[in-house]
mmCIF file of C-alpha atoms and ligand atoms in Angstrom:
data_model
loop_
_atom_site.group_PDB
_atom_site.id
_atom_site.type_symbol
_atom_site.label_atom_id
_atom_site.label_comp_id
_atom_site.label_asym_id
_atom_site.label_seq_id
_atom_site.Cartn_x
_atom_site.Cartn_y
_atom_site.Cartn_z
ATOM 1 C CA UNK A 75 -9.252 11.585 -4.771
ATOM 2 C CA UNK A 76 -11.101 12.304 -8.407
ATOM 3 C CA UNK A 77 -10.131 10.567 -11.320
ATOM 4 C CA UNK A 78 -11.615 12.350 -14.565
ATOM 5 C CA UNK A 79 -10.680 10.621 -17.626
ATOM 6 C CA UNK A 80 -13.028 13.053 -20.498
ATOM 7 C CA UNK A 81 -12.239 16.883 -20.372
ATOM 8 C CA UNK A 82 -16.129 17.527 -19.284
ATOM 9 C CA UNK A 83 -15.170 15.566 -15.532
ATOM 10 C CA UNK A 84 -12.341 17.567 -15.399
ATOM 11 C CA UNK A 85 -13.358 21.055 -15.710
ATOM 12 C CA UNK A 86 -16.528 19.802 -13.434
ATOM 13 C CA UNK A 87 -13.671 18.605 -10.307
ATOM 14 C CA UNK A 88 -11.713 21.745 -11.122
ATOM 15 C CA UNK A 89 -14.488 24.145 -10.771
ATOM 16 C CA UNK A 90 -15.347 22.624 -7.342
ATOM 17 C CA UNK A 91 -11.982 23.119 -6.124
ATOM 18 C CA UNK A 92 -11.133 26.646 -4.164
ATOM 19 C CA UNK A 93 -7.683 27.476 -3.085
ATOM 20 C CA UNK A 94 -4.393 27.082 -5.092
ATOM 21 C CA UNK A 95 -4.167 24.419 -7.960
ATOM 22 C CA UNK A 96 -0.557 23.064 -8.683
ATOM 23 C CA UNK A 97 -0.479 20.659 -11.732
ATOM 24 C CA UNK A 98 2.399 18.188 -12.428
ATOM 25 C CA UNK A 99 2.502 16.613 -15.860
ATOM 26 C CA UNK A 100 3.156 12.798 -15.892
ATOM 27 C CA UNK A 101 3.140 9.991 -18.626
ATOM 28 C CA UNK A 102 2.588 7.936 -15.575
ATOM 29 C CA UNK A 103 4.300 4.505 -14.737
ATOM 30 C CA UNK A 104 5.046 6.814 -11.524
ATOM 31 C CA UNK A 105 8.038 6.064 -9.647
ATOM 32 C CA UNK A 106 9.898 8.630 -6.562
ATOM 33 C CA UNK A 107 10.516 11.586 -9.015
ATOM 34 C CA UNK A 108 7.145 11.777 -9.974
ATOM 35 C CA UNK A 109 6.449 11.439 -6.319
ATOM 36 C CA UNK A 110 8.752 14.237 -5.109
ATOM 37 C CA UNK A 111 7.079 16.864 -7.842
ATOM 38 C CA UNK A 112 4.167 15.675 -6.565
ATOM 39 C CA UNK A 113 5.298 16.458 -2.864
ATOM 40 C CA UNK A 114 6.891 19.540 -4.206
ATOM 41 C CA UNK A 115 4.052 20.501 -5.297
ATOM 42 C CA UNK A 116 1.760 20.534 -2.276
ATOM 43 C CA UNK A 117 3.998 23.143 -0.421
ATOM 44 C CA UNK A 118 3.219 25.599 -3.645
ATOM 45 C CA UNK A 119 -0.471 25.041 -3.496
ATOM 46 C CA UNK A 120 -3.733 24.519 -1.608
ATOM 47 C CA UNK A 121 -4.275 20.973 -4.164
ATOM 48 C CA UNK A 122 -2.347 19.042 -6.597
ATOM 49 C CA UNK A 123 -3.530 17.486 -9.745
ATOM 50 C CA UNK A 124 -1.716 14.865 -11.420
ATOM 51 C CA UNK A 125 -2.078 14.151 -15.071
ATOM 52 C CA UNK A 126 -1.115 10.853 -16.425
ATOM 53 C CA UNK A 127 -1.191 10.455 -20.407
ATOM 54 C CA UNK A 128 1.246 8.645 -22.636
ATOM 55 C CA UNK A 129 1.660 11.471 -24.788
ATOM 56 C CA UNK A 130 1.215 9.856 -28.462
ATOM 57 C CA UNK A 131 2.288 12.960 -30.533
ATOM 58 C CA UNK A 132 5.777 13.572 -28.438
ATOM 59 C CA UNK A 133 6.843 9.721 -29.447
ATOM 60 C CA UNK A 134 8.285 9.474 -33.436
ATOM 61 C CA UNK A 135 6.878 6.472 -35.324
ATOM 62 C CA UNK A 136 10.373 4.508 -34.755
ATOM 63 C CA UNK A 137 10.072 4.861 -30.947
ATOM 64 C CA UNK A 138 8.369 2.995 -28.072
ATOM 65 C CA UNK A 139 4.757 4.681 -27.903
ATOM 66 C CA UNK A 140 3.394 0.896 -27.774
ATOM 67 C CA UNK A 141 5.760 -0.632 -25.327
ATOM 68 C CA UNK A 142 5.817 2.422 -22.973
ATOM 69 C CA UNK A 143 5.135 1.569 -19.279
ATOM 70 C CA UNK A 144 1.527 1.910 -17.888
ATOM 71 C CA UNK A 145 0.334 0.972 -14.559
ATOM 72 C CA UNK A 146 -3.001 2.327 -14.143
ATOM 73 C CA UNK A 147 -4.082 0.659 -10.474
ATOM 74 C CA UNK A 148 -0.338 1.188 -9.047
ATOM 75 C CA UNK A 149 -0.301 5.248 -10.395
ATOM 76 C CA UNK A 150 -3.526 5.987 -8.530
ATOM 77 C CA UNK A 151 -2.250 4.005 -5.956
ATOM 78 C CA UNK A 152 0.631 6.269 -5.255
ATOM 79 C CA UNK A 153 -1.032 9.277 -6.085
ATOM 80 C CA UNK A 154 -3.524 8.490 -3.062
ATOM 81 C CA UNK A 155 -0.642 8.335 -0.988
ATOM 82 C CA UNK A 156 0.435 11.318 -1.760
ATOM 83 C CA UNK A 157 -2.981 13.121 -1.225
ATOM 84 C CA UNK A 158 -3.492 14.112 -4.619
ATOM 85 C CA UNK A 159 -6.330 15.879 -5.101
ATOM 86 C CA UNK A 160 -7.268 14.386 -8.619
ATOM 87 C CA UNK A 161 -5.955 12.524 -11.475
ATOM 88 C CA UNK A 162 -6.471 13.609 -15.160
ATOM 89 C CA UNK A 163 -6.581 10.364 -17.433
ATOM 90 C CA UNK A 164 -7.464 11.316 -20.568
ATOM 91 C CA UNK A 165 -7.917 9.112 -23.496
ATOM 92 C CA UNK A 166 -5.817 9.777 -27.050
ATOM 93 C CA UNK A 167 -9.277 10.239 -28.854
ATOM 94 C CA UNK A 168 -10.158 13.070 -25.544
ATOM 95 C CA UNK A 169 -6.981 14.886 -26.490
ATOM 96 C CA UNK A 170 -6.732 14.324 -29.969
ATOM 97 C CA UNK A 171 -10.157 14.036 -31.289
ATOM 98 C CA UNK A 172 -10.329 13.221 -35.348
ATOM 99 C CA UNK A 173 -11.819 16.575 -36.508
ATOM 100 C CA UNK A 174 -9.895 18.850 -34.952
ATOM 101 C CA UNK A 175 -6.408 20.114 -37.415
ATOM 102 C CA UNK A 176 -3.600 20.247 -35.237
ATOM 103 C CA UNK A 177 -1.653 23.551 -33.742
ATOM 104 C CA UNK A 178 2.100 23.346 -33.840
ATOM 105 C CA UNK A 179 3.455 25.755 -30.778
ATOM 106 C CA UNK A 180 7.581 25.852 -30.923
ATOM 107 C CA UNK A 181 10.560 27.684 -29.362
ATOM 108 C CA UNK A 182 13.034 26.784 -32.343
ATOM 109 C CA UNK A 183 16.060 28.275 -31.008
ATOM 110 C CA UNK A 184 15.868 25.804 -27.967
ATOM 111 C CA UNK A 185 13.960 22.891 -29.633
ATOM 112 C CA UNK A 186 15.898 22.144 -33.074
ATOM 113 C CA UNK A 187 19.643 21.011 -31.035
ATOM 114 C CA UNK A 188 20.069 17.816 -28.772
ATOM 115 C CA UNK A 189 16.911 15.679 -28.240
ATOM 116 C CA UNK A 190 15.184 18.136 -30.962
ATOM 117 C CA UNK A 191 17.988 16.937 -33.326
ATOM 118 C CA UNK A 192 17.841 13.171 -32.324
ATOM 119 C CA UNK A 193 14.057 13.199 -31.797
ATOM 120 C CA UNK A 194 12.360 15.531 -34.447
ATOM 121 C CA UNK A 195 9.250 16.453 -33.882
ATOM 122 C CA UNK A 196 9.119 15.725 -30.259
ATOM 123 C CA UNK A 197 9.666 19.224 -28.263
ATOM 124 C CA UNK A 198 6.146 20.491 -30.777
ATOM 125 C CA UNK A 199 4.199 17.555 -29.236
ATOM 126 C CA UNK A 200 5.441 18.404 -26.091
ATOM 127 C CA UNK A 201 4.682 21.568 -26.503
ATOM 128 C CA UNK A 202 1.320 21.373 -27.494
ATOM 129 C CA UNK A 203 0.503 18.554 -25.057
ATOM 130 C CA UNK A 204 1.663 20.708 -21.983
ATOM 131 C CA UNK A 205 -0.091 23.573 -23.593
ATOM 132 C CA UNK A 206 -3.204 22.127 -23.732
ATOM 133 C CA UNK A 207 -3.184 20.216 -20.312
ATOM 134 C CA UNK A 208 -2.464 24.152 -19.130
ATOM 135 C CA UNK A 209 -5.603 25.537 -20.374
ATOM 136 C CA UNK A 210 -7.489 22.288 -19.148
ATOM 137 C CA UNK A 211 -6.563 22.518 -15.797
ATOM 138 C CA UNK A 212 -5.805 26.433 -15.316
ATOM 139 C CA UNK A 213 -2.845 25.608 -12.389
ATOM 140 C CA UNK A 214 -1.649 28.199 -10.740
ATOM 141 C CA UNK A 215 1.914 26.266 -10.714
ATOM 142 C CA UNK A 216 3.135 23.557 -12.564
ATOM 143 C CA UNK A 217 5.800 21.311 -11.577
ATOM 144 C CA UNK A 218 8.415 19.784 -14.048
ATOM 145 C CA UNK A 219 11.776 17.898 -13.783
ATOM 146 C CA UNK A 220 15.050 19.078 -13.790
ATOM 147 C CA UNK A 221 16.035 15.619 -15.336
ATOM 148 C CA UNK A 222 14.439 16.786 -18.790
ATOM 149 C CA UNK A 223 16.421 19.674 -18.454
ATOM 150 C CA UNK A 224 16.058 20.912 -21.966
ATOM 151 C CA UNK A 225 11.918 20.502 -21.766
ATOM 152 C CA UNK A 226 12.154 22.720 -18.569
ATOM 153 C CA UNK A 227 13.833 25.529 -20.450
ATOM 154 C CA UNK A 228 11.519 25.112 -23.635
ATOM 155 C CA UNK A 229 8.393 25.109 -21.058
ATOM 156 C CA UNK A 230 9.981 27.559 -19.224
ATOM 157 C CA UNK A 231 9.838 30.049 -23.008
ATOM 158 C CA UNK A 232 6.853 28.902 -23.671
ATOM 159 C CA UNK A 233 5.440 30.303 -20.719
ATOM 160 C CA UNK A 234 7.598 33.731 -20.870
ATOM 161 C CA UNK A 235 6.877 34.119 -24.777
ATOM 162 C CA UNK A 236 2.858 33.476 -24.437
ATOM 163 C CA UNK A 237 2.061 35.433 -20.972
ATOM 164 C CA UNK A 238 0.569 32.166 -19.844
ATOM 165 C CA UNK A 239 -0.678 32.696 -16.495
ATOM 166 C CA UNK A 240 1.287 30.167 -14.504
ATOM 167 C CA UNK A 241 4.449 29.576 -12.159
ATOM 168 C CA UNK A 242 6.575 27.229 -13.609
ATOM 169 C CA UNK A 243 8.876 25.396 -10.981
ATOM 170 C CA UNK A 244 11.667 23.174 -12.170
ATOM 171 C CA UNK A 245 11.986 20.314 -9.352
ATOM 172 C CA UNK A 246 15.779 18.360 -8.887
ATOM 173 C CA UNK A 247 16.531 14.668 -9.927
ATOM 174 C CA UNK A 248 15.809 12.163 -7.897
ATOM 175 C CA UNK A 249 18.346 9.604 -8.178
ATOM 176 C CA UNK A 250 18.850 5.558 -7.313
ATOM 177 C CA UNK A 251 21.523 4.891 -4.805
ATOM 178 C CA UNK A 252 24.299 5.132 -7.644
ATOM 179 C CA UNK A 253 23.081 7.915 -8.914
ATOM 180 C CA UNK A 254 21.413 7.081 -12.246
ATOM 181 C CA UNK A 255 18.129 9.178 -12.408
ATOM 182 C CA UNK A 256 15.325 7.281 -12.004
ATOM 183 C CA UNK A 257 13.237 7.416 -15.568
ATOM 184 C CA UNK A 258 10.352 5.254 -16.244
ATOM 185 C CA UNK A 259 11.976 3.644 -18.897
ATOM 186 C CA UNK A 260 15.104 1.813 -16.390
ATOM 187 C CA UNK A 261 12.788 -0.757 -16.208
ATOM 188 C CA UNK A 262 13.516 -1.653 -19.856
ATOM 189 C CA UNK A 263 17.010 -2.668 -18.238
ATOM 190 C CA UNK A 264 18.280 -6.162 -17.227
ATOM 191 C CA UNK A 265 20.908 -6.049 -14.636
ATOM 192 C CA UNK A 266 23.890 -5.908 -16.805
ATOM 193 C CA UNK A 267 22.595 -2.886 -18.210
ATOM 194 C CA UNK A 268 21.022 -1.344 -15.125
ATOM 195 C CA UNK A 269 24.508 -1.623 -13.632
ATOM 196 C CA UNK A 270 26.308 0.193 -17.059
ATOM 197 C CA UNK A 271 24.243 2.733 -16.971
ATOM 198 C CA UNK A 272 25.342 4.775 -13.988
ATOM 199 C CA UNK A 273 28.435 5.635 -16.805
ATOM 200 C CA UNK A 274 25.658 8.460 -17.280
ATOM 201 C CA UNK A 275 26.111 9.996 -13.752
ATOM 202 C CA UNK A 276 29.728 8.692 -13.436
ATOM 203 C CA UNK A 277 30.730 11.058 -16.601
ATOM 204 C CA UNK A 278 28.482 13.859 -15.498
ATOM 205 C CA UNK A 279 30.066 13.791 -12.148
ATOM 206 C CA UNK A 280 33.400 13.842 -14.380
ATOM 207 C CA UNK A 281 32.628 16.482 -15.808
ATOM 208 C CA UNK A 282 31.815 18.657 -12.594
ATOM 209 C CA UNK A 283 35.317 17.641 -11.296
ATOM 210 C CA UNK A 284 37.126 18.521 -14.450
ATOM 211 C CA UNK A 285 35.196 22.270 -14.216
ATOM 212 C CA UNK A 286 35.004 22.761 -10.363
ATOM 213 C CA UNK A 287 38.051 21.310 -9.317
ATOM 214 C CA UNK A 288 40.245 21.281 -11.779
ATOM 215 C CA UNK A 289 39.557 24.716 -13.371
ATOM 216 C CA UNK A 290 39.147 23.117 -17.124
ATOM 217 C CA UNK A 291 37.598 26.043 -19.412
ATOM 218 C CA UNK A 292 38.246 24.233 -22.941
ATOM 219 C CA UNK A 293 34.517 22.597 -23.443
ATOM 220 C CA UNK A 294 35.700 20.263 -25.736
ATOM 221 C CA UNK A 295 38.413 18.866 -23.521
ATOM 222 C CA UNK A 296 35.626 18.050 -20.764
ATOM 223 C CA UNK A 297 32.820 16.484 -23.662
ATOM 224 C CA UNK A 298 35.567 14.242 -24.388
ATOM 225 C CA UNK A 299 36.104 13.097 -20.782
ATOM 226 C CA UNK A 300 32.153 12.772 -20.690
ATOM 227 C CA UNK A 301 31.917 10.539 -23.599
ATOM 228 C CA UNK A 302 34.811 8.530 -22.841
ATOM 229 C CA UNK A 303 33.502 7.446 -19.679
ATOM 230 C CA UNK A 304 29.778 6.805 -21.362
ATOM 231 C CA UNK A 305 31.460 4.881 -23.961
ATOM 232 C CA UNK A 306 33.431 2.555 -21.762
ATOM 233 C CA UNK A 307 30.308 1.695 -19.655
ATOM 234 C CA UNK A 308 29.213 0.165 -23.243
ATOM 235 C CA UNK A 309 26.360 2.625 -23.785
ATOM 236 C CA UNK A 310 25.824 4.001 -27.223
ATOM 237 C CA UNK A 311 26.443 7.884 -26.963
ATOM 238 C CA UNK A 312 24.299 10.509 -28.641
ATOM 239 C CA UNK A 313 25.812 13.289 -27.394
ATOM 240 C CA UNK A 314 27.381 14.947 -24.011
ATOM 241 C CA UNK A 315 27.846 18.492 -24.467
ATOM 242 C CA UNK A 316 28.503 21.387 -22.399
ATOM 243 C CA UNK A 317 25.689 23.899 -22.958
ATOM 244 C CA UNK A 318 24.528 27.320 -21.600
ATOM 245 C CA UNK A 319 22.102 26.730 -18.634
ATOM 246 C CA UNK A 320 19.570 29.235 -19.924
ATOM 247 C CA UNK A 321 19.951 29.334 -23.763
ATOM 248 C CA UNK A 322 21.290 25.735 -24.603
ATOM 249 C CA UNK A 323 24.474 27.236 -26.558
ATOM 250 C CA UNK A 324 27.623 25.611 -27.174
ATOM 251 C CA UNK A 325 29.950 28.076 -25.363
ATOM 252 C CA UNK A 326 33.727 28.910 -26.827
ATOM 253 C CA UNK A 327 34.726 28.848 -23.401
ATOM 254 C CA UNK A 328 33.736 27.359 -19.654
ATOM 255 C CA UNK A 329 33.007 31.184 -18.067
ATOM 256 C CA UNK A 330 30.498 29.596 -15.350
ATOM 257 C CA UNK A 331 30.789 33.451 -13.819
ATOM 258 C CA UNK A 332 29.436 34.797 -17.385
ATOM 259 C CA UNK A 333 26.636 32.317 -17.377
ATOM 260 C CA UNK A 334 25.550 31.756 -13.589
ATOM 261 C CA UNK A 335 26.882 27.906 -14.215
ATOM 262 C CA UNK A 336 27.129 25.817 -17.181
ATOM 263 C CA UNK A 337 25.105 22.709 -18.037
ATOM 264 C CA UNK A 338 26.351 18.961 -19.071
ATOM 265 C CA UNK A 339 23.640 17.114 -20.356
ATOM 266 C CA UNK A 340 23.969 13.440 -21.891
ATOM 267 C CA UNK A 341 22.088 11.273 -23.896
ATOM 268 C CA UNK A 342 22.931 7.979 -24.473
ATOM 269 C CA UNK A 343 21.815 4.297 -25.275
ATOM 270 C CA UNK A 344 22.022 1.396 -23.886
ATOM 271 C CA UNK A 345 20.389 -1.222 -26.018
ATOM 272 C CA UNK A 346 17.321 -0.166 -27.095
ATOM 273 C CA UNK A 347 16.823 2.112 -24.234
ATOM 274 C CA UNK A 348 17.576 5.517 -24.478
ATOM 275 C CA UNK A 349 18.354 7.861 -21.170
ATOM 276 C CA UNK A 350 18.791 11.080 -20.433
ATOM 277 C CA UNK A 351 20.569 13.158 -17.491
ATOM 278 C CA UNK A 352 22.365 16.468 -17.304
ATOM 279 C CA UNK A 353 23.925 18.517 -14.422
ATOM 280 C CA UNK A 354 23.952 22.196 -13.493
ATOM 281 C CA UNK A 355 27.953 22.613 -12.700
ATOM 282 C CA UNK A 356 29.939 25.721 -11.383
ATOM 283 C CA UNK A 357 25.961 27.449 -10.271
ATOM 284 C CA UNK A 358 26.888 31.118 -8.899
ATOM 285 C CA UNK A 359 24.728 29.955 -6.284
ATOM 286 C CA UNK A 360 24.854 26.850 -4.544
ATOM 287 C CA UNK A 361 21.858 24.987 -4.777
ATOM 288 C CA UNK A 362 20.668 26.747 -7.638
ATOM 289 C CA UNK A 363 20.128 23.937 -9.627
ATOM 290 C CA UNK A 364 17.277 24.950 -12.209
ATOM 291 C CA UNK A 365 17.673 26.421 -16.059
HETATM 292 P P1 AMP B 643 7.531 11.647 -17.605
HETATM 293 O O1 AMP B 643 6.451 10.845 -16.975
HETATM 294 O O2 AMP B 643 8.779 10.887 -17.868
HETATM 295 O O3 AMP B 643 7.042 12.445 -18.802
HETATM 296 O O4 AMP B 643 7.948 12.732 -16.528
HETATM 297 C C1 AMP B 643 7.000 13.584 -15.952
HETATM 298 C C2 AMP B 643 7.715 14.639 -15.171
HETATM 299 O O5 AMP B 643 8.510 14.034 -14.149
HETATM 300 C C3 AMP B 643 8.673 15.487 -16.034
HETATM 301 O O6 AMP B 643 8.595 16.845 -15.631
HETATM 302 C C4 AMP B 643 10.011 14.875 -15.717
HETATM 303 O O7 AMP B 643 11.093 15.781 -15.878
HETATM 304 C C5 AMP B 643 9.836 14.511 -14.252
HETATM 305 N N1 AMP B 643 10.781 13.462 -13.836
HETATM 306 C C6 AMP B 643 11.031 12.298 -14.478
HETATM 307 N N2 AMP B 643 12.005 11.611 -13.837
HETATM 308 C C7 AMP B 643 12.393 12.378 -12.788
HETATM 309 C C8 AMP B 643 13.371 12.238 -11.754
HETATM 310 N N3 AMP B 643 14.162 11.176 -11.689
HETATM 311 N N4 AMP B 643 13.479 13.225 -10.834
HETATM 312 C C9 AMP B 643 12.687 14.320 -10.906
HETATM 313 N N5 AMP B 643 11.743 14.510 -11.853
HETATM 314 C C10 AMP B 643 11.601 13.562 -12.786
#
C-alpha cells in the first residue's frame, strides 16, 4: 500500500494504477464505517484509495479543528487490512497553499438549513475539499456515508449540477450494538454520556414507528416525539425534523408515497460533543436507504 502525502506522489501512484479507482473521503481516526465504505468500495472498483485529512476549512473557529481525533499509525493500519490500494495524506499547507485565493463551490438550497444553519460555512468547505480531492484523484466512484445524510445529498448536486465525471454511492450507517452510529467523535464520550446518547437512535426509531406503524402524517406531531425522547436522554437538541429525502424540505404533510420515503435527521449535543444521525422512513422500496 502507497502513502502519498504532497499532490506530486499522488498523481505519480495514480498514474501507475490501471483498472477502476474508487475513492472514499475520510478525516481519518478510522473506525468500522470508514471500514465498510472502504469494503464497499472494493466491489465498485478494480482499487480503492483512501484519503485521510482533517479538513481545516469545514471546522468554524468555535469548533474542535485542534482536538479532532488523529491516529496516523492505527489508520494505515486498518487501511492495510483492508487492501487499500493507497492513502492520500495531505498536509493543510498541500491543500491550502498561502498564494492561492480561495473558490467557494455551494448548493444553497440544500446547504443554508440544518447543519448549514448551525454550522455556517461548513457545507462550502466541504464542498470545496471534496471537490478538490475529486480532481486529485480522478475516481471513477466515490463512496460517502449515509450517516451525513445531508453532505450526501449536497455531494450528490454537486456532482449532478457540475457534470463531474464520477459515481457517487451513498453507503448505510454502521451502528454500535445499541444503535448509536459510530462517529469519530464518540470517543469524546465518558460512559454516562456514551450510554445517553443512543436517545439519538431511540427517537429516530420513534419516529419510524409513529410513521410506519402508526400512520402519523402531521410532521410536527412526530418532531415532537423525536425531541422529547432526545431531550430526556439529557442531550442538548439542535434540531429533529422531518425532511424530504431528496430536497431537504419541511413537508406540510407525511406523504412517504409522494416522496419515495421521508427523512428524520437529528442533531444534538451532549456536552461538548455534537452528533449527528438521521433515518430514511416509509422508503417505497425496502432497502432503499440512500437520498
Ligand atoms: P468523516 O471521517 O467523519 O469525515 O467521515 C468520512 C466518511 O465516512 C463520510 O462519508 C461519512 O459519512 C462516513 N461515515 C462516518 N461514520 C459512518 C458510519 N457510522 N457509517 C457509515 N459511514 C460513516
Amino acid at each position: 500500500m502507497w502513502v502519498a502525502s504532497t499532490i506530486d506522489q499522488l498523481r505519480e501512484h495514480r498514474r501507475a494504477l490501471t483498472g477502476s479507482v474508487a475513492l472514499v473521503p475520510t478525516m481519518g481516526a478510522l473506525h468500522d464505517g470508514h471500514l465498510m465504505l472502504v469494503d464497499i468500495a472494493k466491489q465498485q472498483a478494480d482499487h480503492v484509495i483512501v484519503s485521510i485529512f482533517v479538513n481545516p476549512t469545514q471546522f468554524a473557529p468555535n469548533e474542535d479543528l485542534a482536538q479532532y481525533p488523529r491516529d496516523t499509525e492505527g489508520d494505515l493500519a486498518r487501511c492495510r487490512q483492508h487492501a487499500v490500494a493507497g492513502v492520500f495524506m495531505p498536509s493543510v499547507q498541500q491543500m491550502y497553499p498561502d498564494d492561492v485565493q480561495p473558490c467557494t463551490v455551494d448548493v444553497p438550497s440544500l446547504t443554508d438549513g440544518l447543519e448549514g444553519a448551525s454550522r455556517p460555512g461548513h457545507f462550502q468547505g466541504v464542498l470545496r475539499v471534496v471537490l478538490k480531492l475529486l480532481n486529485l484523484v480522478g475516481p471513477d466512484v466515490a463512496i460517502f456515508g449515509q450517516k451525513d445524510y445531508q453532505q450526501a445529498c449536497v455531494v450528490h448536486q454537486m456532482i449532478a449540477d457540475l457534470n463531474l465525471s464520477v459515481q457517487l454511492h451513498v453507503a448505510p450507517t454502521v451502528r454500535e450494538p445499541d444503535g448509536l452510529a459510530m462517529s469519530s467523535r464518540n470517543r469524546y464520550l465518558d460512559p454516562p454520556q456514551r450510554e445517553h446518547a443512543t436517545g439519538i437512535y431511540k427517537a429516530l426509531c420513534t419516529a419510524r414507528t409513529l410513521i410506519e406503524d402508526d400512520g402519523e402524517s402531521d410532521p410536527q406531531v412526530v418532531e415532537r416525539a423525536m425531541a422529547q425522547v432526545v431531550q430526556a436522554h439529557h442531550m442538548q437538541l439542535d434540531y429533529a425534523v422531518i425532511r424530504h429525502r431528496r430536497t431537504l424540505t419541511p413537508l406540510d404533510c407525511v406523504e412517504p408515497e409522494l416522496t419515495g420515503g421521508v427523512v428524520a435527521l437529528i442533531a444534538a449535543r451532549m456536552g461538548h460533543t455534537r452528533l449527528l444521525d438521521n433515518m430514511i422512513i416509509a422508503a417505497e422500496q425496502p432497502g432503499s436507504q440512500q437520498p
